[in-house]
PDB file of C-alpha atoms and ligand atoms in Angstrom:
ATOM      1  CA  UNK A   1      81.814 -36.144 -35.489  1.00  0.00           C
ATOM      2  CA  UNK A   2      83.725 -32.986 -34.863  1.00  0.00           C
ATOM      3  CA  UNK A   3      83.435 -29.438 -36.740  1.00  0.00           C
ATOM      4  CA  UNK A   4      86.608 -28.099 -38.845  1.00  0.00           C
ATOM      5  CA  UNK A   5      87.839 -26.264 -35.764  1.00  0.00           C
ATOM      6  CA  UNK A   6      87.998 -30.041 -33.745  1.00  0.00           C
ATOM      7  CA  UNK A   7      85.737 -28.655 -31.456  1.00  0.00           C
ATOM      8  CA  UNK A   8      83.002 -31.875 -30.365  1.00  0.00           C
ATOM      9  CA  UNK A   9      79.978 -31.052 -30.924  1.00  0.00           C
ATOM     10  CA  UNK A  10      76.861 -30.967 -28.760  1.00  0.00           C
ATOM     11  CA  UNK A  11      74.855 -34.738 -30.486  1.00  0.00           C
ATOM     12  CA  UNK A  12      79.440 -36.204 -29.026  1.00  0.00           C
ATOM     13  CA  UNK A  13      78.270 -35.816 -25.421  1.00  0.00           C
ATOM     14  CA  UNK A  14      78.901 -38.619 -23.952  1.00  0.00           C
ATOM     15  CA  UNK A  15      75.311 -40.525 -22.557  1.00  0.00           C
ATOM     16  CA  UNK A  16      77.957 -41.622 -19.712  1.00  0.00           C
ATOM     17  CA  UNK A  17      78.303 -38.308 -18.810  1.00  0.00           C
ATOM     18  CA  UNK A  18      74.511 -38.563 -17.008  1.00  0.00           C
ATOM     19  CA  UNK A  19      72.541 -35.394 -15.672  1.00  0.00           C
ATOM     20  CA  UNK A  20      73.003 -37.307 -11.242  1.00  0.00           C
ATOM     21  CA  UNK A  21      76.918 -37.209 -12.196  1.00  0.00           C
ATOM     22  CA  UNK A  22      77.038 -34.228 -13.646  1.00  0.00           C
ATOM     23  CA  UNK A  23      75.430 -32.120 -10.600  1.00  0.00           C
ATOM     24  CA  UNK A  24      77.558 -34.468  -8.320  1.00  0.00           C
ATOM     25  CA  UNK A  25      80.430 -32.817 -10.100  1.00  0.00           C
ATOM     26  CA  UNK A  26      79.468 -29.413  -9.302  1.00  0.00           C
ATOM     27  CA  UNK A  27      78.626 -29.626  -5.769  1.00  0.00           C
ATOM     28  CA  UNK A  28      81.371 -31.866  -4.380  1.00  0.00           C
ATOM     29  CA  UNK A  29      83.597 -29.028  -6.912  1.00  0.00           C
ATOM     30  CA  UNK A  30      81.931 -26.009  -7.350  1.00  0.00           C
ATOM     31  CA  UNK A  31      82.837 -26.505 -10.742  1.00  0.00           C
ATOM     32  CA  UNK A  32      83.196 -22.955 -12.526  1.00  0.00           C
ATOM     33  CA  UNK A  33      80.012 -22.505 -14.908  1.00  0.00           C
ATOM     34  CA  UNK A  34      82.640 -19.288 -15.615  1.00  0.00           C
ATOM     35  CA  UNK A  35      81.909 -17.669 -18.917  1.00  0.00           C
ATOM     36  CA  UNK A  36      83.645 -15.179 -20.791  1.00  0.00           C
ATOM     37  CA  UNK A  37      82.992 -11.591 -19.224  1.00  0.00           C
ATOM     38  CA  UNK A  38      84.452 -13.458 -16.173  1.00  0.00           C
ATOM     39  CA  UNK A  39      86.887 -14.203 -17.681  1.00  0.00           C
ATOM     40  CA  UNK A  40      87.279 -10.651 -19.252  1.00  0.00           C
ATOM     41  CA  UNK A  41      87.167  -9.455 -15.459  1.00  0.00           C
ATOM     42  CA  UNK A  42      89.527 -11.686 -13.763  1.00  0.00           C
ATOM     43  CA  UNK A  43      92.702 -10.653 -16.158  1.00  0.00           C
ATOM     44  CA  UNK A  44      91.420  -7.109 -15.428  1.00  0.00           C
ATOM     45  CA  UNK A  45      91.803  -7.735 -11.639  1.00  0.00           C
ATOM     46  CA  UNK A  46      95.051  -9.279 -12.383  1.00  0.00           C
ATOM     47  CA  UNK A  47      96.238  -5.776 -14.043  1.00  0.00           C
ATOM     48  CA  UNK A  48      95.114  -4.354 -11.068  1.00  0.00           C
ATOM     49  CA  UNK A  49      97.458  -5.672  -8.193  1.00  0.00           C
ATOM     50  CA  UNK A  50      99.482  -2.431  -7.854  1.00  0.00           C
ATOM     51  CA  UNK A  51      96.345  -0.507  -6.588  1.00  0.00           C
ATOM     52  CA  UNK A  52      96.518  -0.660  -3.420  1.00  0.00           C
ATOM     53  CA  UNK A  53      96.617  -3.818  -2.425  1.00  0.00           C
ATOM     54  CA  UNK A  54      97.010  -4.823   0.909  1.00  0.00           C
ATOM     55  CA  UNK A  55      97.369  -8.941   2.732  1.00  0.00           C
ATOM     56  CA  UNK A  56      95.179  -9.409   5.001  1.00  0.00           C
ATOM     57  CA  UNK A  57      94.099 -12.580   6.956  1.00  0.00           C
ATOM     58  CA  UNK A  58      90.849 -14.054   6.258  1.00  0.00           C
ATOM     59  CA  UNK A  59      88.897 -17.116   7.742  1.00  0.00           C
ATOM     60  CA  UNK A  60      87.852 -18.812   5.024  1.00  0.00           C
ATOM     61  CA  UNK A  61      86.849 -22.254   5.246  1.00  0.00           C
ATOM     62  CA  UNK A  62      90.162 -21.703   7.401  1.00  0.00           C
ATOM     63  CA  UNK A  63      92.713 -18.971   7.463  1.00  0.00           C
ATOM     64  CA  UNK A  64      93.926 -17.697   4.262  1.00  0.00           C
ATOM     65  CA  UNK A  65      96.244 -14.598   3.234  1.00  0.00           C
ATOM     66  CA  UNK A  66      95.392 -12.545   0.401  1.00  0.00           C
ATOM     67  CA  UNK A  67      96.251  -9.590  -0.823  1.00  0.00           C
ATOM     68  CA  UNK A  68      92.203  -7.288  -1.123  1.00  0.00           C
ATOM     69  CA  UNK A  69      92.045  -3.957  -2.205  1.00  0.00           C
ATOM     70  CA  UNK A  70      90.300  -1.508   0.184  1.00  0.00           C
ATOM     71  CA  UNK A  71      86.839  -1.726  -2.786  1.00  0.00           C
ATOM     72  CA  UNK A  72      87.081  -5.571  -3.057  1.00  0.00           C
ATOM     73  CA  UNK A  73      83.983  -6.899  -2.749  1.00  0.00           C
ATOM     74  CA  UNK A  74      83.936 -10.902  -1.104  1.00  0.00           C
ATOM     75  CA  UNK A  75      82.381 -12.035  -4.020  1.00  0.00           C
ATOM     76  CA  UNK A  76      85.147 -10.949  -5.778  1.00  0.00           C
ATOM     77  CA  UNK A  77      87.901 -12.334  -3.686  1.00  0.00           C
ATOM     78  CA  UNK A  78      86.408 -15.498  -3.160  1.00  0.00           C
ATOM     79  CA  UNK A  79      86.484 -15.806  -7.135  1.00  0.00           C
ATOM     80  CA  UNK A  80      89.762 -14.184  -8.184  1.00  0.00           C
ATOM     81  CA  UNK A  81      92.027 -14.121  -5.382  1.00  0.00           C
ATOM     82  CA  UNK A  82      91.081 -17.148  -3.910  1.00  0.00           C
ATOM     83  CA  UNK A  83      89.894 -20.022  -6.993  1.00  0.00           C
ATOM     84  CA  UNK A  84      86.675 -21.242  -5.024  1.00  0.00           C
ATOM     85  CA  UNK A  85      84.277 -20.315  -8.217  1.00  0.00           C
ATOM     86  CA  UNK A  86      81.443 -22.437  -6.288  1.00  0.00           C
ATOM     87  CA  UNK A  87      80.485 -18.756  -5.447  1.00  0.00           C
ATOM     88  CA  UNK A  88      78.896 -17.805  -8.459  1.00  0.00           C
ATOM     89  CA  UNK A  89      78.147 -14.452  -9.344  1.00  0.00           C
ATOM     90  CA  UNK A  90      74.976 -12.916 -10.871  1.00  0.00           C
ATOM     91  CA  UNK A  91      73.727  -9.901 -10.959  1.00  0.00           C
ATOM     92  CA  UNK A  92      76.515  -8.269  -8.491  1.00  0.00           C
ATOM     93  CA  UNK A  93      73.926  -6.655  -7.041  1.00  0.00           C
ATOM     94  CA  UNK A  94      72.268  -7.994  -4.084  1.00  0.00           C
ATOM     95  CA  UNK A  95      69.697  -9.184  -6.493  1.00  0.00           C
ATOM     96  CA  UNK A  96      69.515 -12.724  -7.356  1.00  0.00           C
ATOM     97  CA  UNK A  97      72.311 -14.673  -4.614  1.00  0.00           C
ATOM     98  CA  UNK A  98      73.868 -16.848  -6.445  1.00  0.00           C
ATOM     99  CA  UNK A  99      76.997 -15.106  -4.172  1.00  0.00           C
ATOM    100  CA  UNK A 100      75.333 -16.486  -1.278  1.00  0.00           C
ATOM    101  CA  UNK A 101      77.639 -17.570   1.708  1.00  0.00           C
ATOM    102  CA  UNK A 102      77.910 -17.762   5.129  1.00  0.00           C
ATOM    103  CA  UNK A 103      79.583 -14.782   7.955  1.00  0.00           C
ATOM    104  CA  UNK A 104      79.321 -16.231  11.117  1.00  0.00           C
ATOM    105  CA  UNK A 105      76.666 -18.893  10.334  1.00  0.00           C
ATOM    106  CA  UNK A 106      74.582 -15.979   8.836  1.00  0.00           C
ATOM    107  CA  UNK A 107      73.917 -15.796   4.888  1.00  0.00           C
ATOM    108  CA  UNK A 108      74.572 -12.489   3.332  1.00  0.00           C
ATOM    109  CA  UNK A 109      74.948 -11.560  -0.164  1.00  0.00           C
ATOM    110  CA  UNK A 110      78.664 -11.622  -0.610  1.00  0.00           C
ATOM    111  CA  UNK A 111      78.831  -9.513  -3.833  1.00  0.00           C
ATOM    112  CA  UNK A 112      77.759  -6.973  -1.667  1.00  0.00           C
ATOM    113  CA  UNK A 113      80.417  -7.147   1.492  1.00  0.00           C
ATOM    114  CA  UNK A 114      83.476  -5.607   1.592  1.00  0.00           C
ATOM    115  CA  UNK A 115      86.088  -8.163   1.947  1.00  0.00           C
ATOM    116  CA  UNK A 116      88.421  -6.135   4.375  1.00  0.00           C
ATOM    117  CA  UNK A 117      85.714  -5.732   6.800  1.00  0.00           C
ATOM    118  CA  UNK A 118      84.776  -9.917   7.143  1.00  0.00           C
ATOM    119  CA  UNK A 119      88.521 -10.402   9.448  1.00  0.00           C
ATOM    120  CA  UNK A 120      86.666 -10.748  12.356  1.00  0.00           C
ATOM    121  CA  UNK A 121      84.576 -13.334  10.574  1.00  0.00           C
ATOM    122  CA  UNK A 122      84.212 -16.715  10.060  1.00  0.00           C
ATOM    123  CA  UNK A 123      83.100 -16.772   5.961  1.00  0.00           C
ATOM    124  CA  UNK A 124      81.707 -20.582   4.904  1.00  0.00           C
ATOM    125  CA  UNK A 125      81.516 -21.211   1.148  1.00  0.00           C
ATOM    126  CA  UNK A 126      80.189 -24.691  -0.498  1.00  0.00           C
ATOM    127  CA  UNK A 127      83.749 -25.397  -0.979  1.00  0.00           C
ATOM    128  CA  UNK A 128      84.220 -25.832   2.713  1.00  0.00           C
ATOM    129  CA  UNK A 129      80.472 -27.382   3.407  1.00  0.00           C
ATOM    130  CA  UNK A 130      81.068 -31.224   2.857  1.00  0.00           C
ATOM    131  CA  UNK A 131      83.644 -32.729   5.598  1.00  0.00           C
ATOM    132  CA  UNK A 132      87.478 -33.347   4.713  1.00  0.00           C
ATOM    133  CA  UNK A 133      87.359 -36.948   4.542  1.00  0.00           C
ATOM    134  CA  UNK A 134      84.570 -35.807   1.742  1.00  0.00           C
ATOM    135  CA  UNK A 135      81.387 -36.606   3.141  1.00  0.00           C
ATOM    136  CA  UNK A 136      78.814 -34.381   1.415  1.00  0.00           C
ATOM    137  CA  UNK A 137      76.942 -32.158   3.905  1.00  0.00           C
ATOM    138  CA  UNK A 138      73.069 -32.755   4.578  1.00  0.00           C
ATOM    139  CA  UNK A 139      71.436 -30.324   2.568  1.00  0.00           C
ATOM    140  CA  UNK A 140      74.161 -31.933  -0.597  1.00  0.00           C
ATOM    141  CA  UNK A 141      72.931 -35.508  -0.271  1.00  0.00           C
ATOM    142  CA  UNK A 142      69.417 -34.125  -0.608  1.00  0.00           C
ATOM    143  CA  UNK A 143      69.990 -32.698  -3.783  1.00  0.00           C
ATOM    144  CA  UNK A 144      71.267 -35.391  -5.126  1.00  0.00           C
ATOM    145  CA  UNK A 145      68.778 -37.986  -4.199  1.00  0.00           C
ATOM    146  CA  UNK A 146      65.786 -35.497  -5.569  1.00  0.00           C
ATOM    147  CA  UNK A 147      67.896 -35.233  -8.549  1.00  0.00           C
ATOM    148  CA  UNK A 148      66.906 -31.279  -7.755  1.00  0.00           C
ATOM    149  CA  UNK A 149      68.020 -27.967 -10.155  1.00  0.00           C
ATOM    150  CA  UNK A 150      67.987 -28.117 -13.857  1.00  0.00           C
ATOM    151  CA  UNK A 151      71.795 -25.992 -14.957  1.00  0.00           C
ATOM    152  CA  UNK A 152      72.697 -25.657 -11.576  1.00  0.00           C
ATOM    153  CA  UNK A 153      74.110 -21.737 -11.646  1.00  0.00           C
ATOM    154  CA  UNK A 154      72.236 -21.167  -8.343  1.00  0.00           C
ATOM    155  CA  UNK A 155      72.460 -23.758  -6.125  1.00  0.00           C
ATOM    156  CA  UNK A 156      75.679 -22.932  -4.372  1.00  0.00           C
ATOM    157  CA  UNK A 157      73.433 -19.845  -3.071  1.00  0.00           C
ATOM    158  CA  UNK A 158      70.840 -21.896  -2.470  1.00  0.00           C
ATOM    159  CA  UNK A 159      72.954 -24.209  -0.280  1.00  0.00           C
ATOM    160  CA  UNK A 160      74.294 -21.910   2.293  1.00  0.00           C
ATOM    161  CA  UNK A 161      70.976 -20.048   1.944  1.00  0.00           C
ATOM    162  CA  UNK A 162      69.364 -22.996   2.965  1.00  0.00           C
ATOM    163  CA  UNK A 163      72.503 -23.817   5.773  1.00  0.00           C
ATOM    164  CA  UNK A 164      71.631 -20.990   7.590  1.00  0.00           C
ATOM    165  CA  UNK A 165      68.520 -20.632   7.864  1.00  0.00           C
ATOM    166  CA  UNK A 166      67.886 -24.739   9.051  1.00  0.00           C
ATOM    167  CA  UNK A 167      70.601 -23.694  11.907  1.00  0.00           C
ATOM    168  CA  UNK A 168      67.381 -21.576  13.428  1.00  0.00           C
ATOM    169  CA  UNK A 169      65.007 -23.324  12.000  1.00  0.00           C
ATOM    170  CA  UNK A 170      65.950 -27.590  11.503  1.00  0.00           C
ATOM    171  CA  UNK A 171      61.801 -28.500  10.876  1.00  0.00           C
ATOM    172  CA  UNK A 172      60.891 -25.801   8.795  1.00  0.00           C
ATOM    173  CA  UNK A 173      57.163 -26.256   7.453  1.00  0.00           C
ATOM    174  CA  UNK A 174      57.243 -26.495   3.572  1.00  0.00           C
ATOM    175  CA  UNK A 175      56.075 -22.707   3.303  1.00  0.00           C
ATOM    176  CA  UNK A 176      58.774 -21.218   6.009  1.00  0.00           C
ATOM    177  CA  UNK A 177      61.917 -22.773   4.069  1.00  0.00           C
ATOM    178  CA  UNK A 178      60.902 -21.316   1.140  1.00  0.00           C
ATOM    179  CA  UNK A 179      59.810 -17.314   2.839  1.00  0.00           C
ATOM    180  CA  UNK A 180      63.646 -18.511   4.442  1.00  0.00           C
ATOM    181  CA  UNK A 181      65.222 -18.874   0.812  1.00  0.00           C
ATOM    182  CA  UNK A 182      63.275 -15.847  -0.684  1.00  0.00           C
ATOM    183  CA  UNK A 183      66.293 -14.446  -1.773  1.00  0.00           C
ATOM    184  CA  UNK A 184      67.247 -16.444  -4.018  1.00  0.00           C
ATOM    185  CA  UNK A 185      66.402 -16.478  -7.669  1.00  0.00           C
ATOM    186  CA  UNK A 186      66.582 -19.185  -9.828  1.00  0.00           C
ATOM    187  CA  UNK A 187      66.682 -18.320 -13.986  1.00  0.00           C
ATOM    188  CA  UNK A 188      65.243 -21.796 -14.465  1.00  0.00           C
ATOM    189  CA  UNK A 189      62.952 -21.404 -12.399  1.00  0.00           C
ATOM    190  CA  UNK A 190      62.752 -24.075 -10.809  1.00  0.00           C
ATOM    191  CA  UNK A 191      61.405 -23.332  -7.190  1.00  0.00           C
ATOM    192  CA  UNK A 192      58.768 -26.529  -7.072  1.00  0.00           C
ATOM    193  CA  UNK A 193      61.897 -29.059  -7.372  1.00  0.00           C
ATOM    194  CA  UNK A 194      64.089 -26.968  -5.381  1.00  0.00           C
ATOM    195  CA  UNK A 195      61.938 -26.736  -2.185  1.00  0.00           C
ATOM    196  CA  UNK A 196      61.343 -30.540  -2.355  1.00  0.00           C
ATOM    197  CA  UNK A 197      64.925 -31.285  -2.306  1.00  0.00           C
ATOM    198  CA  UNK A 198      66.222 -28.206  -0.383  1.00  0.00           C
ATOM    199  CA  UNK A 199      62.746 -30.203   2.449  1.00  0.00           C
ATOM    200  CA  UNK A 200      64.473 -33.518   1.675  1.00  0.00           C
ATOM    201  CA  UNK A 201      68.064 -32.012   2.908  1.00  0.00           C
ATOM    202  CA  UNK A 202      66.578 -31.187   5.982  1.00  0.00           C
ATOM    203  CA  UNK A 203      65.020 -33.967   6.225  1.00  0.00           C
ATOM    204  CA  UNK A 204      68.698 -35.276   6.602  1.00  0.00           C
ATOM    205  CA  UNK A 205      70.501 -32.781   8.744  1.00  0.00           C
ATOM    206  CA  UNK A 206      67.386 -33.864  11.119  1.00  0.00           C
ATOM    207  CA  UNK A 207      68.575 -37.475  10.500  1.00  0.00           C
ATOM    208  CA  UNK A 208      72.453 -36.146  11.254  1.00  0.00           C
ATOM    209  CA  UNK A 209      71.659 -33.962  14.092  1.00  0.00           C
ATOM    210  CA  UNK A 210      68.493 -36.134  15.985  1.00  0.00           C
ATOM    211  CA  UNK A 211      66.332 -33.634  16.255  1.00  0.00           C
ATOM    212  CA  UNK A 212      62.804 -35.287  15.796  1.00  0.00           C
ATOM    213  CA  UNK A 213      59.511 -33.405  14.941  1.00  0.00           C
ATOM    214  CA  UNK A 214      57.515 -32.582  18.862  1.00  0.00           C
TER     215      UNK A 214
HETATM  216  S1  FES B   1      75.629 -12.359  -7.047  1.00  0.00           S
HETATM  217 FE1  FES B   1      75.317 -11.319  -5.365  1.00  0.00          FE
HETATM  218  S2  FES B   1      72.715 -10.556  -5.405  1.00  0.00           S
HETATM  219 FE2  FES B   1      73.172 -11.608  -7.301  1.00  0.00          FE
HETATM  220  S1  FES B   2      68.551 -24.208 -11.903  1.00  0.00           S
HETATM  221 FE1  FES B   2      69.279 -22.612 -13.241  1.00  0.00          FE
HETATM  222  S2  FES B   2      69.605 -20.776 -12.270  1.00  0.00           S
HETATM  223 FE2  FES B   2      68.350 -22.432 -11.228  1.00  0.00          FE
END
């Protein structure tokens, strides 16, 4: 059934679009959960191209050339210049962790890092986590295994925070992992399930890396 403008009504959503397929799509493609506000801000950036942009080279999942303004944040560059919308913008003020990426393997809030300051660092975003052949990262597989996350808006940030934390503590207790990702917030308050999911991902990582509890 369609409404007068020809838009599909919610009740018509095909049942075949299961939750599992939804999560897989978001994980694999960093699918945009875009909003009208984001689109508005994006067009504002395009209108500002002549306001002091400089072409620089940065490493974001590999080398890239991009025009940036000196006051431009990394989150902005990722989303609106490079089209890497898997990195989300929630608070845009270093409070929620939705924008977390790795800088030289350490989790950072990309909304609070100026792009021109990362020229000597390797930036890893959710889009660069899977292998080139499409094989998902063990943490991503853990999410599919456990069906974690509700709306998934916070998911990229949690994944990147967990990947960074597990590099320094590959065999954490549930409490240690909770502490390690405590800089990330979930608006759906799905914390228990998220922890279960990430603990499963940690287990997957240990299998892949042949790390066994001592
Ligand atoms: S968007 Fe960066 S911490 Fe919330
Ligand atoms: S699952 Fe919705 S914000 Fe975390």
